[in-house]
CSV table of C-alpha atoms in Angstrom, one decimal:
chain,number,residue,atom,x,y,z
A,154,MET,CA,2.0,-19.7,11.8
A,155,THR,CA,4.4,-16.7,11.9
A,156,LYS,CA,3.2,-13.5,13.6
A,157,LEU,CA,5.0,-10.4,11.0
A,158,LEU,CA,5.0,-7.4,12.1
A,159,ILE,CA,4.6,-4.8,8.8
A,160,THR,CA,7.4,-2.0,8.8
A,161,GLU,CA,7.8,-0.8,5.5
A,162,ILE,CA,5.6,-0.7,2.4
A,163,THR,CA,7.2,0.5,-0.5
A,164,ARG,CA,6.2,1.5,-4.1
A,165,MET,CA,8.6,0.1,-6.3
A,166,GLY,CA,7.0,1.6,-9.8
A,167,PRO,CA,3.4,-0.2,-9.9
A,168,ALA,CA,4.0,-2.6,-7.5
A,169,PHE,CA,4.9,-3.2,-3.5
A,170,CYS,CA,7.7,-4.6,-1.5
A,171,VAL,CA,7.2,-5.2,2.1
A,172,ILE,CA,9.2,-5.7,4.9
A,173,GLY,CA,8.4,-7.2,7.9
A,174,LEU,CA,10.0,-8.1,11.6
A,175,GLN,CA,9.6,-11.6,13.1
A,176,ARG,CA,10.7,-13.0,16.0
A,177,GLU,CA,12.9,-16.7,15.4
A,178,GLN,CA,14.0,-17.9,19.0
A,179,GLU,CA,14.6,-15.3,20.8
A,180,LYS,CA,16.1,-12.8,18.0
A,181,ILE,CA,13.7,-10.1,16.3
A,182,GLN,CA,14.5,-10.3,12.3
A,183,SER,CA,13.9,-8.4,9.3
A,184,VAL,CA,11.9,-10.4,6.3
A,185,ARG,CA,10.8,-9.6,3.1
A,186,PRO,CA,7.5,-11.9,2.5
A,187,ILE,CA,7.2,-12.6,-1.3
A,188,ARG,CA,4.7,-13.8,-3.3
A,189,SER,CA,5.4,-17.5,-4.7
A,190,THR,CA,4.7,-15.8,-8.4
A,191,GLY,CA,7.2,-12.9,-8.0
A,192,ASN,CA,9.0,-10.9,-5.7
A,193,SER,CA,6.4,-8.1,-5.4
A,194,TRP,CA,3.1,-7.4,-4.6
A,195,ALA,CA,0.6,-6.0,-7.4
A,196,HIS,CA,-2.0,-5.0,-4.2
A,197,PHE,CA,-1.2,-4.9,-0.7
A,198,PRO,CA,-4.3,-3.7,1.7
A,199,HIS,CA,-2.7,-3.8,5.0
A,200,GLN,CA,-0.9,-0.8,6.8
A,201,ARG,CA,2.4,-0.4,8.6
A,202,GLY,CA,1.8,-1.4,12.0
A,203,ASP,CA,-0.6,-4.6,11.2
A,204,ILE,CA,0.6,-7.9,12.9
A,205,LEU,CA,-0.2,-10.2,10.3
A,206,GLU,CA,-0.5,-14.2,10.7
A,207,CYS,CA,0.8,-16.5,7.5
A,208,ALA,CA,2.9,-19.3,6.9
A,209,LEU,CA,6.5,-18.3,5.4
A,210,THR,CA,8.9,-20.6,4.0
A,211,PRO,CA,12.5,-19.6,3.2
A,212,PHE,CA,13.4,-18.9,-0.6
A,213,PRO,CA,16.4,-20.2,-1.9
A,214,ALA,CA,17.7,-16.4,-2.9
A,215,SER,CA,21.3,-15.9,-3.7
A,216,ARG,CA,23.2,-13.4,-1.5
A,217,PRO,CA,22.2,-10.8,-0.2
A,218,HIS,CA,18.9,-11.6,-0.5
A,219,ILE,CA,18.8,-13.9,2.5
A,220,GLU,CA,15.5,-12.3,4.2
A,221,ASP,CA,13.3,-13.2,1.3
A,222,ARG,CA,10.6,-15.5,2.8
A,223,VAL,CA,7.7,-16.9,0.4
A,224,VAL,CA,4.5,-16.7,1.9
A,225,THR,CA,2.4,-19.7,1.2
A,226,ARG,CA,-0.6,-19.1,3.3
A,227,GLY,CA,-2.2,-15.6,3.1
A,228,PHE,CA,-2.1,-12.6,5.3
A,229,GLN,CA,-4.6,-12.9,8.1
A,230,LYS,CA,-4.8,-9.3,10.2
A,231,SER,CA,-4.8,-10.3,14.1
A,232,SER,CA,-3.8,-6.7,15.4
A,233,ALA,CA,-2.0,-3.5,15.2
A,234,ILE,CA,0.4,-1.6,17.2
A,235,ALA,CA,1.3,2.7,17.3
A,236,GLU,CA,4.2,3.7,15.8
A,237,PRO,CA,6.3,4.4,18.7
A,238,GLU,CA,6.0,0.1,19.4
A,239,ILE,CA,6.8,-0.6,16.0
A,240,VAL,CA,10.2,1.8,16.5
A,241,THR,CA,11.0,0.2,19.8
A,242,TYR,CA,10.7,-3.5,17.5
A,243,LEU,CA,12.7,-2.0,14.9
A,244,ARG,CA,15.8,-0.9,17.5
A,245,LYS,CA,15.8,-4.7,18.5
A,246,ALA,CA,16.2,-6.2,15.3
A,247,GLU,CA,19.4,-5.4,12.8
A,248,VAL,CA,20.4,-1.8,13.5
A,249,SER,CA,23.2,-0.2,11.1
A,250,ARG,CA,25.8,2.6,12.6
A,251,SER,CA,27.8,2.8,9.4
A,252,LEU,CA,28.1,2.8,5.7
A,253,PRO,CA,29.7,-0.7,5.8
A,254,ASP,CA,27.0,-2.2,8.4
A,255,LEU,CA,24.4,-1.5,6.1
A,256,PHE,CA,25.3,-5.0,4.0
A,257,GLU,CA,27.9,-6.3,6.4
A,258,CYS,CA,30.4,-4.9,3.4
A,259,ARG,CA,32.4,-2.3,1.6
A,260,VAL,CA,30.0,0.5,-0.1
A,261,HIS,CA,31.3,2.1,-3.3
A,262,GLU,CA,30.3,5.4,-4.7
A,263,ASN,CA,28.9,4.8,-8.2
A,264,LYS,CA,31.2,6.7,-10.6
A,265,THR,CA,28.5,7.0,-13.3
A,266,GLY,CA,26.1,8.9,-11.3
A,267,SER,CA,24.6,9.8,-8.0
A,268,GLY,CA,24.2,7.6,-5.1
A,269,LEU,CA,26.3,4.4,-3.7
A,270,TYR,CA,26.2,0.5,-3.8
A,271,ALA,CA,27.1,-2.4,-2.7
A,272,ASN,CA,28.7,-5.2,-4.7
A,273,PRO,CA,25.8,-8.3,-4.6
A,274,ASP,CA,28.8,-10.4,-4.4
A,275,GLU,CA,30.2,-9.0,-1.2
A,276,ALA,CA,27.1,-7.9,0.5
A,277,LYS,CA,25.6,-10.1,3.5
A,278,ARG,CA,22.5,-9.1,3.5
A,279,SER,CA,19.8,-6.6,1.8
A,280,VAL,CA,17.6,-5.5,4.4
A,281,CYS,CA,18.9,-3.4,7.6
A,282,GLY,CA,17.5,-0.4,9.5
A,283,CYS,CA,19.9,2.5,10.2
A,284,GLU,CA,20.5,4.9,13.3
A,285,THR,CA,20.6,8.4,11.9
A,286,GLN,CA,21.4,11.9,13.5
A,287,ASN,CA,19.6,13.5,11.2
A,288,LEU,CA,17.2,13.7,8.0
A,289,ARG,CA,15.9,16.0,5.4
A,290,LEU,CA,13.4,15.5,2.8
A,291,GLU,CA,13.8,17.5,-0.1
A,292,LEU,CA,11.0,17.8,-3.7
A,293,CYS,CA,12.8,17.9,-6.9
A,294,ALA,CA,11.3,18.1,-9.7
A,295,ASN,CA,8.2,16.5,-7.9
A,296,GLU,CA,10.0,13.5,-6.8
A,297,LEU,CA,10.9,13.4,-2.9
A,298,ARG,CA,14.2,13.0,-2.2
A,299,ALA,CA,16.1,12.0,1.1
A,300,THR,CA,19.7,13.0,2.6
A,301,LEU,CA,20.6,10.9,5.7
A,302,VAL,CA,23.0,11.3,8.4
A,303,LEU,CA,24.0,8.2,9.8
A,304,SER,CA,25.1,8.1,13.5
A,305,SER,CA,28.7,7.7,12.7
A,306,GLY,CA,29.0,11.0,10.4
A,307,GLU,CA,28.4,9.4,7.0
A,308,VAL,CA,26.1,10.9,4.5
A,309,LEU,CA,23.7,9.2,2.4
A,310,ARG,CA,22.4,12.0,-0.1
A,311,ASP,CA,19.9,12.1,-3.2
A,312,LEU,CA,17.8,9.1,-2.0
A,313,PRO,CA,14.6,8.5,-3.6
A,314,VAL,CA,11.5,8.1,-1.0
A,315,VAL,CA,9.7,4.7,-1.9
A,316,ASP,CA,7.3,4.7,1.1
A,317,ARG,CA,3.9,3.9,-0.1
A,318,ASP,CA,2.6,6.4,2.8
A,319,TRP,CA,4.9,9.6,2.2
A,320,ARG,CA,4.5,8.8,-1.7
A,321,ASP,CA,0.7,8.6,-1.8
A,322,PHE,CA,0.6,12.1,0.4
A,323,LEU,CA,3.1,13.6,-2.3
A,324,ASP,CA,1.2,12.2,-5.0
A,325,ALA,CA,-2.1,13.7,-3.3
A,326,ALA,CA,-0.8,17.0,-2.5
A,327,LEU,CA,0.5,17.3,-6.3
A,328,ALA,CA,-2.8,16.3,-8.1
A,329,PRO,CA,-3.7,19.2,-10.4
A,330,ASP,CA,-7.1,19.3,-8.7
A,331,ARG,CA,-6.1,20.6,-5.5
A,332,GLY,CA,-4.9,24.1,-7.1
A,333,ALA,CA,-2.1,26.2,-8.6
A,334,ASN,CA,0.3,27.3,-5.5
A,335,LEU,CA,2.1,24.0,-4.8
A,336,GLY,CA,4.0,25.7,-1.9
A,337,ALA,CA,0.2,26.4,0.2
A,338,ARG,CA,-1.2,22.9,-0.9
A,339,LEU,CA,2.0,21.0,0.6
A,340,ASN,CA,1.4,23.3,4.0
A,341,ALA,CA,-2.2,22.3,4.1
A,342,SER,CA,-1.6,18.7,3.7
């Protein structure tokens, strides 16, 4: 059985994508546990910081999805840790300080719209943490967007915030039954 520290739960449409940290030999690495029947979870009852015991097997995905692991035996929560401890473990896993480090390849500007992308044939991984100097969150047409400044000084603009907890917070704050004054609702939440 593997112990997996849940570090990220993102909402992707109606489903969830999960990232966790596992220790392999003396190295801490990010993995993406997936179901044998699909890449996402329709329901994920656990929280960031939960330590789950499960059986994982490598998934023969093509690059850059080398972090995918199929869950062959369900999640059993063994314990949980606090946010500061999660950050300590994240800093011991893969951490990027620049755009090319994110996927270990060149990153290109999307010429047909906003954003950046990595060519899947060049990328060597799909999951990586990053060190930031600054973070800004903005509400744009009821969508939460982020701008990050990496420690290299490079800027990632207009990123959708897909974190499940942030999205749940925003949905609750914007719920029509909460009143008419959006600013006051967000400040009160």
